[in-house]
Short mmCIF file of C-alpha atoms in Angstrom, two decimals:
data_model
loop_
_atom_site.label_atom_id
_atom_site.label_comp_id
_atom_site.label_asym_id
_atom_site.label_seq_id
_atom_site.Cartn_x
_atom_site.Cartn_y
_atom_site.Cartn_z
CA UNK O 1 0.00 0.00 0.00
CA UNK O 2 1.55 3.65 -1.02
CA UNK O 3 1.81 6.27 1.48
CA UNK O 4 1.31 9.35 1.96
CA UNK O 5 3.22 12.61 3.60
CA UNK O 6 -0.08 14.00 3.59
CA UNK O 7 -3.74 12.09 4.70
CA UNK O 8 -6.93 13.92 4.42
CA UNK O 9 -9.71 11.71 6.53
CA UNK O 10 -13.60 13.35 5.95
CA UNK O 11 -16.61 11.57 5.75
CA UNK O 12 -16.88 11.41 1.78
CA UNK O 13 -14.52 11.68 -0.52
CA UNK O 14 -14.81 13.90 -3.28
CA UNK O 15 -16.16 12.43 -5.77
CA UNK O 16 -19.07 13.05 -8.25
CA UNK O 17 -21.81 10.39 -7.79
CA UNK O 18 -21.48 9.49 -11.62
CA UNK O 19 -18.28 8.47 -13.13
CA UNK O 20 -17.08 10.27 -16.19
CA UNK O 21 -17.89 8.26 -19.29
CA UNK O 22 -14.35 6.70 -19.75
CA UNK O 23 -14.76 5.54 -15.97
CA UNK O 24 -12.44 8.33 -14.41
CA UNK O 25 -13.82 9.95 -11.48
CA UNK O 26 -14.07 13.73 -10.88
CA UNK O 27 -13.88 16.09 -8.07
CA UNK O 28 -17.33 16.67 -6.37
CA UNK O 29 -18.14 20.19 -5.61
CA UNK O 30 -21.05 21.44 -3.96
CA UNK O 31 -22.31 25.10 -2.17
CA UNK O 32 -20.54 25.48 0.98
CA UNK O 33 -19.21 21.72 0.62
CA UNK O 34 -16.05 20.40 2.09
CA UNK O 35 -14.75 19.03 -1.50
CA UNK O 36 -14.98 22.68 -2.48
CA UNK O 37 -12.85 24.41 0.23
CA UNK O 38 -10.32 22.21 -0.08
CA UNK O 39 -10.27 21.76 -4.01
CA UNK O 40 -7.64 24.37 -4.78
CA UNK O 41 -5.60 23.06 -2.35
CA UNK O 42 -4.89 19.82 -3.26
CA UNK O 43 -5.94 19.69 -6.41
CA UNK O 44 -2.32 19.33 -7.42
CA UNK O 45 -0.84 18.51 -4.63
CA UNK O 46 0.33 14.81 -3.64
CA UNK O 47 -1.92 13.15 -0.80
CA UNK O 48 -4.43 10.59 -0.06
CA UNK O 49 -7.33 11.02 1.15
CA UNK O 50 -9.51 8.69 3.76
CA UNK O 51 -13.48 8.82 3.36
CA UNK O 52 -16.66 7.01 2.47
CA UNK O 53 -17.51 6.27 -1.46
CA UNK O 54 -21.12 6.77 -1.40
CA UNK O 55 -23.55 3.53 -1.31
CA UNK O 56 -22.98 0.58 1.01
CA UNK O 57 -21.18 -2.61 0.97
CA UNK O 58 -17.29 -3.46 -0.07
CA UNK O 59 -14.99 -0.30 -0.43
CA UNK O 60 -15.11 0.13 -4.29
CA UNK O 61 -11.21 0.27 -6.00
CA UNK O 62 -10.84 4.28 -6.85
CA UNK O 63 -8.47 5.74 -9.31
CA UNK O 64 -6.51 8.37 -8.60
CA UNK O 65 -7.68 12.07 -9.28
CA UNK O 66 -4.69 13.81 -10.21
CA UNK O 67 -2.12 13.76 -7.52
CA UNK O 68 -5.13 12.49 -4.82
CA UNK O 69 -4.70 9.65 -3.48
CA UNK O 70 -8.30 7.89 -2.56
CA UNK O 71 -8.27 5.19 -0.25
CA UNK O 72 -12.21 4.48 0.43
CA UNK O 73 -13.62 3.19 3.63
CA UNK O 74 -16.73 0.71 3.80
CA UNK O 75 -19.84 1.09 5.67
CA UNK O 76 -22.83 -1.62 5.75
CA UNK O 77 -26.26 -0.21 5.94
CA UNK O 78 -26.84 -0.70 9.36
CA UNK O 79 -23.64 1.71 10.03
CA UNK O 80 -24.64 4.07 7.88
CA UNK O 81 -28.31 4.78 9.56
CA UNK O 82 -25.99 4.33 12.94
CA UNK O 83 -22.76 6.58 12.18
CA UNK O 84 -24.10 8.86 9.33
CA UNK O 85 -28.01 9.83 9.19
CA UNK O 86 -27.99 8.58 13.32
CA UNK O 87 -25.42 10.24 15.72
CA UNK O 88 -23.76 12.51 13.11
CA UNK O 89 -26.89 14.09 11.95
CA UNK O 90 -29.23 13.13 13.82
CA UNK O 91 -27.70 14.07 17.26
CA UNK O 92 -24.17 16.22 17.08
CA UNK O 93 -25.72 18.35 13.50
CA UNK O 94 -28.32 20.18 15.78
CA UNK O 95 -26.95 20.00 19.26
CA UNK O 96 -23.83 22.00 17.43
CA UNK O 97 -26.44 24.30 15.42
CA UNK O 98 -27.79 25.68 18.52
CA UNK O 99 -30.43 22.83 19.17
CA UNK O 100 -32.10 24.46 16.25
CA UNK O 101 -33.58 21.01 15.50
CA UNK O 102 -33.92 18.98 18.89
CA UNK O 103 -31.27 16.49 18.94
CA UNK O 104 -32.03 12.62 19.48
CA UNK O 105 -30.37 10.88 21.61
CA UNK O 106 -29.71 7.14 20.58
CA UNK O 107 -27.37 4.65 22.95
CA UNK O 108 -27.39 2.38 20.03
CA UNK O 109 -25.77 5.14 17.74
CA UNK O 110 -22.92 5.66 19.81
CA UNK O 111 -21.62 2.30 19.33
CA UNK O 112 -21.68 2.50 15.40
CA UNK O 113 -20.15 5.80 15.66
CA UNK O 114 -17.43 5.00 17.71
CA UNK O 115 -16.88 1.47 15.57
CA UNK O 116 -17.13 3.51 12.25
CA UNK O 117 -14.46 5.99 13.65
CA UNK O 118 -12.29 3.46 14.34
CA UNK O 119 -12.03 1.84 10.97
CA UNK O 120 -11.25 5.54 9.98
CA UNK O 121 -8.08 5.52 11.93
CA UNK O 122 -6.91 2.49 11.39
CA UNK O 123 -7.35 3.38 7.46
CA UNK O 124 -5.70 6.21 7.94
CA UNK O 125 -2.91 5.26 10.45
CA UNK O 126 -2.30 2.09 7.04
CA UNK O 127 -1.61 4.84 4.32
CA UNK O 128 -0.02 7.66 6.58
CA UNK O 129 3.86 7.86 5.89
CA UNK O 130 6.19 7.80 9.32
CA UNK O 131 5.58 11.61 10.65
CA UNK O 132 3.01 12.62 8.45
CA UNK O 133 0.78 15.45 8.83
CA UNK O 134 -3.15 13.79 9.06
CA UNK O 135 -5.52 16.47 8.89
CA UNK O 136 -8.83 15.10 10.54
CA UNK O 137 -12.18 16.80 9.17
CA UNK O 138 -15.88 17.83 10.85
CA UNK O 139 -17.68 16.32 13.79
CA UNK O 140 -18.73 12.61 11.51
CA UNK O 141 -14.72 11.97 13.25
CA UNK O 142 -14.77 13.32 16.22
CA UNK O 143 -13.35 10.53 17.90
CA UNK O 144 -10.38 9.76 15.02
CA UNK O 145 -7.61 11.92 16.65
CA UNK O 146 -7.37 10.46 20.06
CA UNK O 147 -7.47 6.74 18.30
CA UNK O 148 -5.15 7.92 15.42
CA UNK O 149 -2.43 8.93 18.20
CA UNK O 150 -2.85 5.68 20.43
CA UNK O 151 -2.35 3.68 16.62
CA UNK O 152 0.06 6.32 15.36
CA UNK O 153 1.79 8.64 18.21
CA UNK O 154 4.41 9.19 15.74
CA UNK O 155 2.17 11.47 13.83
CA UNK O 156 1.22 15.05 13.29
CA UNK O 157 -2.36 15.74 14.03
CA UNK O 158 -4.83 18.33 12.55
CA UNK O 159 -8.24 18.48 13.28
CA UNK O 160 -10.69 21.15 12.28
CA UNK O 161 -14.33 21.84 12.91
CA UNK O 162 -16.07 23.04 9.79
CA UNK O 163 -19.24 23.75 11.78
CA UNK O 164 -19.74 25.35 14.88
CA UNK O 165 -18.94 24.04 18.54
CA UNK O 166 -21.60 24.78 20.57
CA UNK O 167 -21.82 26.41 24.17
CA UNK O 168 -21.22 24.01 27.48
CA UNK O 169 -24.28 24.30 28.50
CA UNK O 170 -26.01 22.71 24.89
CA UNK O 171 -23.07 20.33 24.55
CA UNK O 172 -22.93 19.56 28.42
CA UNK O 173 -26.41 17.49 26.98
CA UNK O 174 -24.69 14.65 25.08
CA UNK O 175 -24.44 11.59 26.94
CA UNK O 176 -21.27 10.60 25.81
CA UNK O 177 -19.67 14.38 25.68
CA UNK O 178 -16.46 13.12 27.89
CA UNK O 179 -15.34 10.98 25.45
CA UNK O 180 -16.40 13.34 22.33
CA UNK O 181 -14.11 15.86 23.84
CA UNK O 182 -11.18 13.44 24.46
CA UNK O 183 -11.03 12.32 20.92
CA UNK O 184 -11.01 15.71 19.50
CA UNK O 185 -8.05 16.94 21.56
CA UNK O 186 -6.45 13.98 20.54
CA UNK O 187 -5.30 16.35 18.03
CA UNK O 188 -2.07 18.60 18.21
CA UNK O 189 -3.78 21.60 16.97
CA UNK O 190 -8.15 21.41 17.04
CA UNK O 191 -9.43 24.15 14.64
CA UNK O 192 -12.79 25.93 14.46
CA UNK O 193 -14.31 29.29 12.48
CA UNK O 194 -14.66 31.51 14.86
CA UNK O 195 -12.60 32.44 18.09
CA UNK O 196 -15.80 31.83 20.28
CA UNK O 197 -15.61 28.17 19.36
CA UNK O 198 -12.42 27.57 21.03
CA UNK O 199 -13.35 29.68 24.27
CA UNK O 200 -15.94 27.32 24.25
CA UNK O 201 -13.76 23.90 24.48
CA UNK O 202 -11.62 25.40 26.91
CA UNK O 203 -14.49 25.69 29.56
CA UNK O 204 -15.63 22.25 28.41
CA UNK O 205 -11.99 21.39 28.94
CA UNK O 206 -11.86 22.90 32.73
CA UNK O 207 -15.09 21.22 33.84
CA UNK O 208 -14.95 17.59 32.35
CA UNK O 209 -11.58 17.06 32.06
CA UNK O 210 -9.72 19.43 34.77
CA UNK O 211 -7.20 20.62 32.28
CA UNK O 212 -5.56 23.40 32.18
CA UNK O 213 -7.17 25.56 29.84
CA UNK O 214 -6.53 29.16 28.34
CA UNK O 215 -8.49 30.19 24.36
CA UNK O 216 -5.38 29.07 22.66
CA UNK O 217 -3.83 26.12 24.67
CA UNK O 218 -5.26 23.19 26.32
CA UNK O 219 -3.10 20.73 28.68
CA UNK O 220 -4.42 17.46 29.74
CA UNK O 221 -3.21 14.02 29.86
CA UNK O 222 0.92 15.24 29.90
CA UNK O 223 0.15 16.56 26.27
CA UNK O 224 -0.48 20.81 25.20
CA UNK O 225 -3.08 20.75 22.23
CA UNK O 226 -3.23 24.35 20.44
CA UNK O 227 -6.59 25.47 19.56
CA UNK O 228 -7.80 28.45 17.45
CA UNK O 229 -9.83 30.08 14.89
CA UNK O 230 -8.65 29.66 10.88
CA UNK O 231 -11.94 31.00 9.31
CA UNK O 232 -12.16 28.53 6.09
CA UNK O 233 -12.82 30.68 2.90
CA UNK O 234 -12.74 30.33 -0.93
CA UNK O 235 -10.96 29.61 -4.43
CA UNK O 236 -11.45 33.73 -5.20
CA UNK O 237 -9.39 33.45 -8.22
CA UNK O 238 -11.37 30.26 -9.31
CA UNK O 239 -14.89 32.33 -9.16
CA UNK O 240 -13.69 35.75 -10.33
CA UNK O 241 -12.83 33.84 -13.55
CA UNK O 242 -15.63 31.67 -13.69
CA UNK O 243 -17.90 34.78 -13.41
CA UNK O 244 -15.97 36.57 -15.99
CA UNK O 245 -16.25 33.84 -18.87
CA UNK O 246 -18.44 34.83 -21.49
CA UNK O 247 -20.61 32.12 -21.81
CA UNK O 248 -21.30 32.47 -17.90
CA UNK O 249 -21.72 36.23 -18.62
CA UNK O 250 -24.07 35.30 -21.34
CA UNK O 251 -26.21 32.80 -18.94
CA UNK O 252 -26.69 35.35 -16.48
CA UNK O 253 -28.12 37.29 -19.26
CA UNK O 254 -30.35 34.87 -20.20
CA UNK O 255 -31.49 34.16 -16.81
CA UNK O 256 -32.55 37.31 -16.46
CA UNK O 257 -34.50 37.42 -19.50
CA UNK O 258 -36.34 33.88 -18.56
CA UNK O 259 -37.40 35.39 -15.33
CA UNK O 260 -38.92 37.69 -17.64
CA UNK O 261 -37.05 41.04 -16.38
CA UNK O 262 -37.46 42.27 -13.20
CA UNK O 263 -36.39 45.39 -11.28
CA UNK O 264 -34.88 43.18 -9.03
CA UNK O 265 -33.98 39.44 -8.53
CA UNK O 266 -33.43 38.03 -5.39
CA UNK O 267 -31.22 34.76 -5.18
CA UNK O 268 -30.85 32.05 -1.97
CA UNK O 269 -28.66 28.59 -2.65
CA UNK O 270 -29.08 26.49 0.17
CA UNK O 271 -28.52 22.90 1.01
CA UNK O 272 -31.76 22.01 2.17
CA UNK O 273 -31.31 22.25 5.99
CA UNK O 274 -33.03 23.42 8.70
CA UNK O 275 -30.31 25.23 10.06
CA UNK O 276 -30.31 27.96 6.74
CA UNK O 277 -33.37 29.69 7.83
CA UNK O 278 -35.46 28.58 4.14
CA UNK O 279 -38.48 28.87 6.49
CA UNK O 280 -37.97 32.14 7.65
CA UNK O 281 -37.09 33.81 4.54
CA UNK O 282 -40.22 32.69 2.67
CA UNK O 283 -42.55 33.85 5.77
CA UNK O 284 -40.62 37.10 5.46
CA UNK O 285 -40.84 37.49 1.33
CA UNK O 286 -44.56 36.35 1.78
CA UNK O 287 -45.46 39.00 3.87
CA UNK O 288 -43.89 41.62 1.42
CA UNK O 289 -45.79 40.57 -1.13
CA UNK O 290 -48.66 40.41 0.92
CA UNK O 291 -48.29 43.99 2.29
CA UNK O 292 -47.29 45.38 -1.18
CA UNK O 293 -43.77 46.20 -0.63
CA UNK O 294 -42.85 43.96 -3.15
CA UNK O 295 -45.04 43.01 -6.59
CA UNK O 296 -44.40 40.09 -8.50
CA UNK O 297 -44.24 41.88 -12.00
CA UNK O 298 -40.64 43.64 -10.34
CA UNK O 299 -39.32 41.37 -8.18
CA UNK O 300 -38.44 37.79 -8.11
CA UNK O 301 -36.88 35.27 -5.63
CA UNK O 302 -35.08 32.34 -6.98
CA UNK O 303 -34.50 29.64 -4.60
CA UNK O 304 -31.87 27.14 -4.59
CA UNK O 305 -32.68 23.76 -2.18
CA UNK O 306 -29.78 21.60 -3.10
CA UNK O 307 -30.74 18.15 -1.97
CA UNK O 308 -29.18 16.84 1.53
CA UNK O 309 -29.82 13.96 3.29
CA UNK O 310 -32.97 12.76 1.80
CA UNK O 311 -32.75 9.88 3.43
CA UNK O 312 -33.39 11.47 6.90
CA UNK O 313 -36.62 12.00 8.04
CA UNK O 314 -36.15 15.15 9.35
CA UNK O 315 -35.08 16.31 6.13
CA UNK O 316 -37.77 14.64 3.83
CA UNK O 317 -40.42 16.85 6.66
CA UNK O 318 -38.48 19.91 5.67
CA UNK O 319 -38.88 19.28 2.38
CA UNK O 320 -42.61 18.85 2.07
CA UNK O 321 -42.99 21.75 3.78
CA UNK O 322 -40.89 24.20 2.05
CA UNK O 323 -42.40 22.79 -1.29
CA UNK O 324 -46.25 23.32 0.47
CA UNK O 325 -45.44 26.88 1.17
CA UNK O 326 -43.79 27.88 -1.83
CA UNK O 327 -46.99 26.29 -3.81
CA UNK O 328 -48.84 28.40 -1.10
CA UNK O 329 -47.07 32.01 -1.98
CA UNK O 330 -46.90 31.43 -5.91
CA UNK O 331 -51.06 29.98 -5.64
CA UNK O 332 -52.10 32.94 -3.85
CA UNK O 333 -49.22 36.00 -5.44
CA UNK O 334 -48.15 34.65 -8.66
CA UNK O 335 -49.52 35.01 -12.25
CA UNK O 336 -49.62 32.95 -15.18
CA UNK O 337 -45.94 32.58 -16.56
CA UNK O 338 -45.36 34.78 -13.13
CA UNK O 339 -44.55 32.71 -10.03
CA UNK O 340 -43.75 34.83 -6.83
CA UNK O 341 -40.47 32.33 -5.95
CA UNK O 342 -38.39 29.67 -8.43
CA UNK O 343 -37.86 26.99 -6.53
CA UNK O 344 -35.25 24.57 -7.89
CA UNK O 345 -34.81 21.62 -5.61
CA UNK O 346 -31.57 20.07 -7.70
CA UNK O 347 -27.90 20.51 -7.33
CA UNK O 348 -26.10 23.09 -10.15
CA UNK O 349 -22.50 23.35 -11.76
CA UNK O 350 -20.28 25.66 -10.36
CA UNK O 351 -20.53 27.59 -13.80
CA UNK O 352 -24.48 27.73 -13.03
CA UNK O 353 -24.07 28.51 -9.89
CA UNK O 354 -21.79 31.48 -10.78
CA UNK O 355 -24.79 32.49 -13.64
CA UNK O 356 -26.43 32.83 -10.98
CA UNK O 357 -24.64 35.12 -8.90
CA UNK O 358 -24.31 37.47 -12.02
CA UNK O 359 -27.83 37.65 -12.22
CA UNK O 360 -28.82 38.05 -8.59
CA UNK O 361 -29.79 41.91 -7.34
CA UNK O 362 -29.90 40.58 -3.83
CA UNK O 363 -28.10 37.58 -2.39
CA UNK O 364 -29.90 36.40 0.74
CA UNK O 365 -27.85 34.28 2.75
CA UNK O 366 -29.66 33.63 6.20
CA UNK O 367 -29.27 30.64 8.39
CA UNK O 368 -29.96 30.45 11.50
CA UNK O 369 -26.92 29.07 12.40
CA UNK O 370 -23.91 28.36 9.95
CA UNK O 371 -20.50 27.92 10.48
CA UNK O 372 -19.17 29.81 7.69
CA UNK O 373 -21.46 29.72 4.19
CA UNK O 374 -18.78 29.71 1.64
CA UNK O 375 -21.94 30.53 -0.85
CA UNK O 376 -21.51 34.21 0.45
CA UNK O 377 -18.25 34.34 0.09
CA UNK O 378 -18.69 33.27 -3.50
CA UNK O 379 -21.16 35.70 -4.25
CA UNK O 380 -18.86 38.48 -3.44
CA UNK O 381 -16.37 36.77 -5.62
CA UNK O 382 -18.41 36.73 -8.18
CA UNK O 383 -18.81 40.16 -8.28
CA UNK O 384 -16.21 42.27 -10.43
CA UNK O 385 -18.88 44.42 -11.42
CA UNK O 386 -19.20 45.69 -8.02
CA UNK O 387 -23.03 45.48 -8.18
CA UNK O 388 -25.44 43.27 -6.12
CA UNK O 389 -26.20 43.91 -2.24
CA UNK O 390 -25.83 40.59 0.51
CA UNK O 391 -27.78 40.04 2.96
CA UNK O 392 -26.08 38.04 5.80
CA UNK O 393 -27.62 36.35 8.99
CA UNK O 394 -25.79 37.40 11.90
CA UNK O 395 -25.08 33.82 12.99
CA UNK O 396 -23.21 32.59 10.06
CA UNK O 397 -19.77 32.77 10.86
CA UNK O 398 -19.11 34.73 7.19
CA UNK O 399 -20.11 37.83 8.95
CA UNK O 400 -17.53 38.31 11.38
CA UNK O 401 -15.46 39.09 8.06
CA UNK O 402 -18.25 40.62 5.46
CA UNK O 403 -18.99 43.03 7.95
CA UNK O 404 -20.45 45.73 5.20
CA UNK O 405 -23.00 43.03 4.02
CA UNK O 406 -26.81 43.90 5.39
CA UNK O 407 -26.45 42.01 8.18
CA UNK O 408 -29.63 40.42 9.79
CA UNK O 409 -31.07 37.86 12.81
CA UNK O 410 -33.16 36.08 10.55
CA UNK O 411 -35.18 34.86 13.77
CA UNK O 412 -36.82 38.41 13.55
CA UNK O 413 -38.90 38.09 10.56
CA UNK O 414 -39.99 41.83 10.70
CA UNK O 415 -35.97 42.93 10.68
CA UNK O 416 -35.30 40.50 7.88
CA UNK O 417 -38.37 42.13 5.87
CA UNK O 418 -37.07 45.51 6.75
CA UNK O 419 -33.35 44.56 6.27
CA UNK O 420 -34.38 42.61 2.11
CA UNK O 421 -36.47 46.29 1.37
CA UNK O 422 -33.19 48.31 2.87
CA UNK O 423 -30.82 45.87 0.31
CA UNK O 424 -33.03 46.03 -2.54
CA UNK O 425 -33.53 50.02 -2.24
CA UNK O 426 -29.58 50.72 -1.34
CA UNK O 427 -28.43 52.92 -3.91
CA UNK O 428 -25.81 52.09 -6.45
CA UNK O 429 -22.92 53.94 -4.70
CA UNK O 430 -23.50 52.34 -1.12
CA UNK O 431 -23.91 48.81 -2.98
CA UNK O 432 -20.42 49.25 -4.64
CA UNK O 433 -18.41 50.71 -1.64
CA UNK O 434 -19.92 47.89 0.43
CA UNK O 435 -19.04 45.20 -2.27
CA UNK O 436 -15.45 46.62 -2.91
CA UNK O 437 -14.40 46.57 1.14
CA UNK O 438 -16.09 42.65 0.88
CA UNK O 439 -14.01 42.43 -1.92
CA UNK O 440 -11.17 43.29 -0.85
CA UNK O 441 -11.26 41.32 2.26
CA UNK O 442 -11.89 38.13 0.51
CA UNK O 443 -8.41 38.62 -2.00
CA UNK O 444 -6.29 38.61 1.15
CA UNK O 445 -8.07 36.13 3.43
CA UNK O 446 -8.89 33.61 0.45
CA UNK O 447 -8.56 29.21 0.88
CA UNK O 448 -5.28 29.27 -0.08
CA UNK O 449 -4.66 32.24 3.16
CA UNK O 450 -6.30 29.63 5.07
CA UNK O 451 -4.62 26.67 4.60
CA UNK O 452 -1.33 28.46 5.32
CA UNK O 453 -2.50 30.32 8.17
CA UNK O 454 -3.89 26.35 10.08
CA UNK O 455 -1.06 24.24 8.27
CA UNK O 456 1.64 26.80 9.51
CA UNK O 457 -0.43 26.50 12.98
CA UNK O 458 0.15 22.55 12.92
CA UNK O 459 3.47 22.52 11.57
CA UNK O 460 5.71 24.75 12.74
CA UNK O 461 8.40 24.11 10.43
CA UNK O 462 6.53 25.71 8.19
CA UNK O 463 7.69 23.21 5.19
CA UNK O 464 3.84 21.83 5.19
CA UNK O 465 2.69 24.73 4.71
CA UNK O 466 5.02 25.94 2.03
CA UNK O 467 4.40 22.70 0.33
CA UNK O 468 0.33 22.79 0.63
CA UNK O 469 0.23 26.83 -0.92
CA UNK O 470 3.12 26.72 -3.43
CA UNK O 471 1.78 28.14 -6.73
#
């Protein structure tokens, strides 16, 4: 078995769900999705990486992608309702979104979890070259680090939280939260988005554990694991040229004639989660309508649902009901060949998705609770025109950097009606010195500004990090 100086473990690998017709496989890429943060990063750069194929049964034999390295792990069907749709999404995914959804609580669960983390590690600890760097992603492996050191204790340890850790007194709920937060500072260096995140582990880290704790530093067990915030980000280079390819220009164009027009087009790309506030923004969009601000014949929503999880219940409910109340708003406000929202429940290309962005007036990003949202990041991206206001819920951790986006708590549907009339009446001037600053921002702090700023963190030679961001 080859191995690697570098070992990416995730859930998935990233991979497209259909092979290419000559039976290579491609690089998955989806809004906000792990695949796409870290595309540009090792997209040429030699590593493996450890994850789940998709489907159950036998590990399937993957080519390699380029210089990636894909070494599949197995899970039956029983594992994946226990590991994947059960204590993964069914119990850490809301207890670490702020209990938006209440969590369930499964003893069975656990046990797949922790046996599906384990095969993980021991996949990883087989490829992993003596002293690699292993960079360990998301809560699905929350466990990996602590069992990846007792396998491997010759190894360098990353781990990093793409979503965000929640405050003691949510995660003090979880019945097995000791052991959670053992295997996660099993890590030399445990990364999050935001700096709150990591003030957060410490307490967890003084009351369950007695370690010494401080925002940046956690000792326990004889061993110092760093901790910190490395806000993830986005290709910028990638979008600014996919948005500035004329046939993309031209597809915006035509988008905008297809909707037939408007005055003003506002755009949401979601997965379809509870935690991005879809809910919210339709109550809020249906009472403009309702109370004239907005009319149909000027303004139209376009919303993006990409399909997540289907196979959770939860998920399915969501669906039905977002699909019942957009029927609801276009039966009651639409017009023939005029519906009040598009709603496209599919996944898009990134060169659609960047269409999109072109065409948009008004991007309204609004979850309730979000780690990052790398889709408003690429919006801003997407923008060398300058135009185009964002809306941005307070709790996504994008806007503790796109601080001149129209930021809003999306709980309060009257300040989210007030804050989509303020965006779409913002004169051209305001829009463009907000966009520029956003801009701006996003060109220094971009994915490849990430990676150095967390590998450098890990590795303090600095030669993993020079290695990772060479151009």
């Amino acid at each position: 078995m080859r191995q690697s100086s570098l070992v990416v473990i995730a859930n998935r690998l990233p991979l497209d769900d259909n092979a290419a017709p000559d039976g290579a496989c491609e690089w998955r890429r989806s809004p906000g999705g792990l695949a796409s943060a870290l595309h540009a990063i090792l997209e040429q750069t030699p590593a493996t990486w450890v994850g789940w194929a998709g489907g159950v049964g036998p590990a399937p034999a993957l080519p390699d992608v380029g210089t990636l390295r894909l070494q599949p792990v197995s899970l039956t069907e029983e594992e994946l309702r226990g590991y994947y749709e059960g204590f993964a999404n069914s119990t850490l995914w809301p207890l670490y979104h702020d209990a938006v959804q209440q969590p369930t609580f499964d003893r069975g669960w656990w046990e797949t979890y922790r046996t599906v983390n384990r095969r993980f590690a021991e996949a990883a600890a087989a490829v992993a070259e003596p002293g690699a760097a292993v960079w360990v992603q998301d809560y699905h492996l929350q466990l990996v680090p602590a069992m990846l050191r007792d396998l491997r204790p010759d190894l360098l340890i990353g781990f990093f939280m793409h979503v965000p850790f929640p405050p003691p007194e949510l995660y003090m709920q979880l019945p097995r939260r000791v052991e959670l937060l053992r295997g996660m500072l099993g890590a030399d260096l445990v990364g999050f988005q935001r700096e709150q995140a990591a003030h957060n582990v410490a307490q967890l880290a003084k009351k369950l554990l007695g370690a010494h704790a401080t925002d940046d530093a956690i000792t326990v067990g004889g061993r110092t694991v760093r901790t910190g915030a490395f806000p993830v980000s986005i290709d910028v280079a990638e979008m600014r040229a996919l948005a500035t390819r004329p046939d993309v220009v031209t597809q915006a164009g035509q988008l905008r004639h297809s909707l037939g027009e408007p005055k003003r087009v506002l755009l949401s790309v979601d997965r379809l989660d509870y935690t991005k506030g879809i809910e919210h923004r339709l109550t809020a969009y249906s009472e403009l309508l309702r109370d004239g601000y907005v009319k149909v014949r000027d303004t139209v929503m376009v919303q993006v649902a990409v399909p997540s999880r289907e196979r959770v219940e939860s998920y399915r409910d969501l669906r039905d009901r977002i699909e019942g109340e957009v029927g609801r708003i276009n039966g009651e406000y639409g017009r023939v060949g005029e519906p009040a929202i598009h709603y496209l429940n599919q996944p898009f290309s990134r060169s659609d998705l960047a269409a999109l962005y072109l065409t948009a007036d008004v991007m309204v990003v609004t979850p309730l609770r979000d780690g990052m949202n790398l889709v408003a990041k690429e919006f801003v991206a997407a923008r060398e025109d300058g135009a185009g206001a964002l809306v941005l819920s307070e709790f996504a951790g994008a806007a503790a950097e796109l601080e001149q986006a129209f930021l809003v708590n999306p709980h309060d549907v009257d300040g989210l009606k007030a804050t989509l009339l303020r965006a779409m009446e913002a004169n051209g001037e305001d829009l463009a010195a907000r966009m520029s600053s956003m801009r701006r921002h996003l060109t220094e702090h971009d994915i490849m500004a990430w990676a150095r700023a967390y590998l450098s963190a890990l590795d303090h030679s600095g030669r993993l990090a020079e290695r990772l961001t060479a151009p």
